[in-house]
Short mmCIF file of N, CA, C and O in Angstrom, two decimals:
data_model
loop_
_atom_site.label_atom_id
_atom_site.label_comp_id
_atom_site.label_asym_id
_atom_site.label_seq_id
_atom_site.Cartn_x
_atom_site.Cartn_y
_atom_site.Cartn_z
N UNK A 244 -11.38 6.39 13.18
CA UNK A 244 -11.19 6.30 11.74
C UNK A 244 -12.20 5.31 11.18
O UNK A 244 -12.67 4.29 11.70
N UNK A 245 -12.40 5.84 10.03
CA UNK A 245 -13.81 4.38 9.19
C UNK A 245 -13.24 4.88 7.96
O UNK A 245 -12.43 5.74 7.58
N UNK A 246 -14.29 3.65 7.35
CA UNK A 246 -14.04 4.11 5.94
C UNK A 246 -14.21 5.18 5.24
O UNK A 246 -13.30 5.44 4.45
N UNK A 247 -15.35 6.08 5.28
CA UNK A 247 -15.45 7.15 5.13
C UNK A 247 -14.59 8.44 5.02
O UNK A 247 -14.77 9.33 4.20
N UNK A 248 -13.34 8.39 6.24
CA UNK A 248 -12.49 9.11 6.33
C UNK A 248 -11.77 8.44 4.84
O UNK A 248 -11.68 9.29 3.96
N UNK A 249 -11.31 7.22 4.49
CA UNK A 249 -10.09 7.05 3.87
C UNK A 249 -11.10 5.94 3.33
O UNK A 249 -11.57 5.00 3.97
N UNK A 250 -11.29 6.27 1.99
CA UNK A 250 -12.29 5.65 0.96
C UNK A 250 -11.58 4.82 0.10
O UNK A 250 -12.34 4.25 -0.69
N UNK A 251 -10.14 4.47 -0.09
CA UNK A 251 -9.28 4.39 -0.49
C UNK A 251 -8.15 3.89 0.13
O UNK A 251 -7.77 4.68 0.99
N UNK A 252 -7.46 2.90 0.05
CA UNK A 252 -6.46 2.13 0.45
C UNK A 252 -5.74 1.35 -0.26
O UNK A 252 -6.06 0.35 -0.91
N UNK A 253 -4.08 2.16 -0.03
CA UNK A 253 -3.09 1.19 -1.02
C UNK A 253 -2.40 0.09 -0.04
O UNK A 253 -2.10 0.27 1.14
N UNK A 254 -2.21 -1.23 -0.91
CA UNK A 254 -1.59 -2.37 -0.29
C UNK A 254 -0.54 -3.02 -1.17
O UNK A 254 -0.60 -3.13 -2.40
N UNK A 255 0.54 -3.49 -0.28
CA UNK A 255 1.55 -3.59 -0.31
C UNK A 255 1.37 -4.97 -1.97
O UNK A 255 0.17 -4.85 -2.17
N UNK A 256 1.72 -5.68 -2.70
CA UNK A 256 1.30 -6.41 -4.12
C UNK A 256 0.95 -7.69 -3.24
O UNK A 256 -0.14 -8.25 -3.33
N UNK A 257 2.26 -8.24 -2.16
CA UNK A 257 2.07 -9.35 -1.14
C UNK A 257 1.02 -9.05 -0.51
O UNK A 257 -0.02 -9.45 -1.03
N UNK A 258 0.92 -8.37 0.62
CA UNK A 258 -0.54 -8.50 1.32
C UNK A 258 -1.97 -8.59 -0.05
O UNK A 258 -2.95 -9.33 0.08
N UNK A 259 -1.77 -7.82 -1.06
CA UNK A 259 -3.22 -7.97 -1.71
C UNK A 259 -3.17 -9.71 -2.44
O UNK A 259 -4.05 -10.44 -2.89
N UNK A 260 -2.10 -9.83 -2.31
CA UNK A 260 -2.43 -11.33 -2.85
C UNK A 260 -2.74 -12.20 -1.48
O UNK A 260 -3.56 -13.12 -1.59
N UNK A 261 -2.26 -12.01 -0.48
CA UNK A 261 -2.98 -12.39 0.88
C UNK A 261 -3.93 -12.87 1.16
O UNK A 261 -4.28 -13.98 1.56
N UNK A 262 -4.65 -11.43 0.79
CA UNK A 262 -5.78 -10.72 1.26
C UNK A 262 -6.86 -11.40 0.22
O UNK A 262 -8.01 -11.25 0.63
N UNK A 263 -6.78 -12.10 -0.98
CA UNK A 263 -7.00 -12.15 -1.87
C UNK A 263 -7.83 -11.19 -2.69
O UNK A 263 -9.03 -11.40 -2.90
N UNK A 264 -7.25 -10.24 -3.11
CA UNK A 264 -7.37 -9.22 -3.61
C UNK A 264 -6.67 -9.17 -4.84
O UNK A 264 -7.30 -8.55 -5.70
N UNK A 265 -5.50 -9.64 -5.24
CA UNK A 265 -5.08 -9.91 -6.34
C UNK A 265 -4.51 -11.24 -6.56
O UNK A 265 -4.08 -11.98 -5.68
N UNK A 266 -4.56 -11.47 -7.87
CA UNK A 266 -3.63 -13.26 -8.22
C UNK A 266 -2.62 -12.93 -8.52
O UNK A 266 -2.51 -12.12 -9.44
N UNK A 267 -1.72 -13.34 -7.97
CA UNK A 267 -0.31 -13.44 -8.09
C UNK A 267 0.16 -14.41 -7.29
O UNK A 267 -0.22 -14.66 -6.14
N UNK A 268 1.30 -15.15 -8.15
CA UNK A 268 2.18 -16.44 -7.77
C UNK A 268 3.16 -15.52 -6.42
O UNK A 268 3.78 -14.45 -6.42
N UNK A 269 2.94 -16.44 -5.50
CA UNK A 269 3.61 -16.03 -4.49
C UNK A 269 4.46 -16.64 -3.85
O UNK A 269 3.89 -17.39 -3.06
N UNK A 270 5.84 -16.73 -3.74
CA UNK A 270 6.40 -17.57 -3.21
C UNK A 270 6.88 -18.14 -1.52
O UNK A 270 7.48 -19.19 -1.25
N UNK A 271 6.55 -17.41 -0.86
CA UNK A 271 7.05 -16.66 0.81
C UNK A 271 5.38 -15.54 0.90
O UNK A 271 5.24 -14.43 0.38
N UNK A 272 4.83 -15.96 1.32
CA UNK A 272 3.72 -15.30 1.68
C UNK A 272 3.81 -14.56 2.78
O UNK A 272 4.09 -15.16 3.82
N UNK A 273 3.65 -13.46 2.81
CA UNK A 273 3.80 -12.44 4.00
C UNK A 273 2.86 -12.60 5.46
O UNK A 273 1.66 -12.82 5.65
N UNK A 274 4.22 -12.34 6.53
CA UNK A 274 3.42 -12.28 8.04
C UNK A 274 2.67 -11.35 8.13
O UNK A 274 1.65 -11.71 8.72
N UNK A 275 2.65 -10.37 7.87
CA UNK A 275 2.00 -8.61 8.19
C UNK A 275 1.73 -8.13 6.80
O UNK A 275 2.37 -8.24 5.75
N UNK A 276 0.32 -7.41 7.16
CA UNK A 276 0.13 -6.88 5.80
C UNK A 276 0.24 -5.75 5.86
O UNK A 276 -0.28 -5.19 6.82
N UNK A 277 0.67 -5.28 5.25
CA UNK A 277 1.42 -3.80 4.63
C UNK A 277 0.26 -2.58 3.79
O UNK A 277 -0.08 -2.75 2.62
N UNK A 278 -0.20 -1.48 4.57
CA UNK A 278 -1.18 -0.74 4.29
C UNK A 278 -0.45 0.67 3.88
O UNK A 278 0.72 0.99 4.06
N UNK A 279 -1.24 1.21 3.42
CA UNK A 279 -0.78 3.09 3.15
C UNK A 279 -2.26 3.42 3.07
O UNK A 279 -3.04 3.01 2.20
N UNK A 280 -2.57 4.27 4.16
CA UNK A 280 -3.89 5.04 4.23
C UNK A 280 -3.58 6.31 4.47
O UNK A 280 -2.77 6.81 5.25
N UNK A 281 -4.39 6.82 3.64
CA UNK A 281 -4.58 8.40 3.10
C UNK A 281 -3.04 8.68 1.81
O UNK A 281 -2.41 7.94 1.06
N UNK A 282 -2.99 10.15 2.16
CA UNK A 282 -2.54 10.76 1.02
C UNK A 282 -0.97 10.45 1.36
O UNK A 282 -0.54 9.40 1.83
N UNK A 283 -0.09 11.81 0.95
CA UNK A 283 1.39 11.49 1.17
C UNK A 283 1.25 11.80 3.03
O UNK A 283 0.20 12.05 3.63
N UNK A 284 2.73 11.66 3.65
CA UNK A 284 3.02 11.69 4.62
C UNK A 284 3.17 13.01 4.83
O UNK A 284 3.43 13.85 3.97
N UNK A 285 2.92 13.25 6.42
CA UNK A 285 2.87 15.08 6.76
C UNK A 285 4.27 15.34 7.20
O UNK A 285 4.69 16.50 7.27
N UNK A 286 5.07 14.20 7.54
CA UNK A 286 6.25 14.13 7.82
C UNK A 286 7.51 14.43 6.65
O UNK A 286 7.11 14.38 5.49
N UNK A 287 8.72 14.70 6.82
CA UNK A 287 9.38 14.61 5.47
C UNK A 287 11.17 13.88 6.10
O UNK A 287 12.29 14.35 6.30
N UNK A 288 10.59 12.68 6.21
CA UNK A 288 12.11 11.81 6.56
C UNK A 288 12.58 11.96 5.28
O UNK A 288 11.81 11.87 4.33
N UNK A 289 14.44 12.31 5.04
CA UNK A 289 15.15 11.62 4.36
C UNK A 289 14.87 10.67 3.22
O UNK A 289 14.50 10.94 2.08
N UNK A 290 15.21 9.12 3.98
CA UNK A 290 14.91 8.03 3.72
C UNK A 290 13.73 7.66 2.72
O UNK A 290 13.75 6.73 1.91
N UNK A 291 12.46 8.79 2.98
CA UNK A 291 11.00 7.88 2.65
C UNK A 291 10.86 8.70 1.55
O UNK A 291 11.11 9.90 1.56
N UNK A 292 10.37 7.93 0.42
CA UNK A 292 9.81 8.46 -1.15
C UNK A 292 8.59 9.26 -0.98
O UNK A 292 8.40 10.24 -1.70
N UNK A 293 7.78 8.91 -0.08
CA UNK A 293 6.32 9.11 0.89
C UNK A 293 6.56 10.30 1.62
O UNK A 293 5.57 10.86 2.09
N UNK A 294 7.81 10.85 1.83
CA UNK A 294 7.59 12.02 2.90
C UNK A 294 7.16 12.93 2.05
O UNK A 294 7.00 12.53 0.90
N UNK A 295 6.73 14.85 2.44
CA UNK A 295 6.50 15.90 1.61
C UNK A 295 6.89 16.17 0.59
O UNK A 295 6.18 16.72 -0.25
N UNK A 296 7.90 15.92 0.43
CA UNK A 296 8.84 16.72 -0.82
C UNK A 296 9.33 14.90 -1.70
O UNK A 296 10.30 14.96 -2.45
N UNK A 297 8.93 14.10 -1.60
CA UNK A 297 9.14 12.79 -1.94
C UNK A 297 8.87 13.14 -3.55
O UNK A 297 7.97 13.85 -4.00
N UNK A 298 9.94 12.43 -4.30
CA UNK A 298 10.25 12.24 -5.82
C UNK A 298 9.05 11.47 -6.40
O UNK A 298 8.39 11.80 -7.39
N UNK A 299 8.87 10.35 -5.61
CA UNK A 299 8.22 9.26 -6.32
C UNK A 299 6.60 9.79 -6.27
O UNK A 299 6.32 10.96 -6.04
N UNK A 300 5.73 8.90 -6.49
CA UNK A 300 4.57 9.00 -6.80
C UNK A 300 3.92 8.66 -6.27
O UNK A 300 4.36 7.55 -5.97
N UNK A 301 2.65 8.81 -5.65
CA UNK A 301 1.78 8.08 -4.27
C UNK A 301 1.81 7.17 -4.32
O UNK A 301 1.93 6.57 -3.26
N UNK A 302 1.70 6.14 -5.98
CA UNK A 302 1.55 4.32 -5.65
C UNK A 302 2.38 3.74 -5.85
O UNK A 302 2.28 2.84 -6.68
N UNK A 303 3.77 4.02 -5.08
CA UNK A 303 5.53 3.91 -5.14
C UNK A 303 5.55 3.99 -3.66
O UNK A 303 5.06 4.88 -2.95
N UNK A 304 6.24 2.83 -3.28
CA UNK A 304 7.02 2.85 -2.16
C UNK A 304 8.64 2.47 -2.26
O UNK A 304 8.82 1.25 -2.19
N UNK A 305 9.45 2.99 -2.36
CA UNK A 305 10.80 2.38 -2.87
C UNK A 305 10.76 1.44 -4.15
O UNK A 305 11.13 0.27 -4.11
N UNK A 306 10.33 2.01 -5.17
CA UNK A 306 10.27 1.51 -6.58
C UNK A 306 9.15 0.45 -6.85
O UNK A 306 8.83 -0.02 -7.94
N UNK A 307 8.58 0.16 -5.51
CA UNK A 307 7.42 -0.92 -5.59
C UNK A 307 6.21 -0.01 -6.10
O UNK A 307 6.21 1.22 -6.06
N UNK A 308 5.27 -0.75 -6.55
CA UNK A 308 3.88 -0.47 -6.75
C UNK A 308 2.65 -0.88 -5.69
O UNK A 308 2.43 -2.05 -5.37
N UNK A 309 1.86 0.34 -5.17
CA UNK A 309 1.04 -0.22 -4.13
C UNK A 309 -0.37 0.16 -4.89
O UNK A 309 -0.63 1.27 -5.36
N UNK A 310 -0.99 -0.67 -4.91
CA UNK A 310 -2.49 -0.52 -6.09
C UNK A 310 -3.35 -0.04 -4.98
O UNK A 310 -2.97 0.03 -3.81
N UNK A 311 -4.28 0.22 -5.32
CA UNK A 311 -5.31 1.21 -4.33
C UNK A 311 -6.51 0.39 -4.93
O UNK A 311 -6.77 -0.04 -6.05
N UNK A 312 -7.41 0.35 -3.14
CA UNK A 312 -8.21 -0.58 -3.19
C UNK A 312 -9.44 -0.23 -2.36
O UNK A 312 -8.98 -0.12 -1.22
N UNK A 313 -10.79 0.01 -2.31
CA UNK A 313 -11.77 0.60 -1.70
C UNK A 313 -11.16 -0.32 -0.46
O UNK A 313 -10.56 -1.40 -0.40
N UNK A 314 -11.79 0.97 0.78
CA UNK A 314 -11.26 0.62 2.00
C UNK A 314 -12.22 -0.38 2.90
O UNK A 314 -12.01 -0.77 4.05
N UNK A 315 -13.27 -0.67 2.10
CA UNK A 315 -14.71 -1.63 2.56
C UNK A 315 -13.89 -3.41 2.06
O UNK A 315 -13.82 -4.52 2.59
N UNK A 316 -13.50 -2.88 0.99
CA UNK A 316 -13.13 -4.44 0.23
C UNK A 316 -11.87 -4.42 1.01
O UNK A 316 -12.11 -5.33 1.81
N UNK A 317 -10.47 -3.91 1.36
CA UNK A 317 -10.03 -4.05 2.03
C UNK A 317 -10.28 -4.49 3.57
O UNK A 317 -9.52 -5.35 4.00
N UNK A 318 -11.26 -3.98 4.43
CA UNK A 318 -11.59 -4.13 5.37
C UNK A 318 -12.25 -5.94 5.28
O UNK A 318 -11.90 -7.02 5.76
N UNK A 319 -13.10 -5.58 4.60
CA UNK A 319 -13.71 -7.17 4.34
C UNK A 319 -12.85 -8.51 4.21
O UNK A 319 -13.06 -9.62 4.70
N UNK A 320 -12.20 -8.22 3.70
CA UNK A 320 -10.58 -9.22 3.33
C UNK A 320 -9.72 -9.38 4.40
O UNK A 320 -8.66 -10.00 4.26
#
């Protein structure tokens, strides 16, 4: 996988403030950073907003917002 494949990368609001990628007051700064690469999931769990048939919207993970971020500036960070 490179960038090329996935030109594009959403991150979790915590990891991009991490990552410093975005400003935001953070209180508990995250151990693991939290990625979504590529499109929806090929899978269709129940549970996940992300599976096939999922309600929500690609930059929704359980009511959160995941902003999408070139996968070079991600990588770089």
């Amino acid at each position: 996988m490179n960038a090329a494949s996935f030109p594009k990368i959403r991150v979790s609001l915590g990891s991009a403030a991490l990552l410093g990628l975005r400003r935001l007051r953070v209180e508990v700064w995250p151990t693991t950073a939290y990625l979504i690469v590529g499109g929806r999931c090929a899978w269709d769990c129940a549970f996940c907003p992300q599976g096939r048939s999922g309600a929500e919207g690609e930059d929704r993970l359980s009511r959160v917002r995941w902003p999408e971020y070139p996968s070079a500036q991600v990588a770089g960070a």
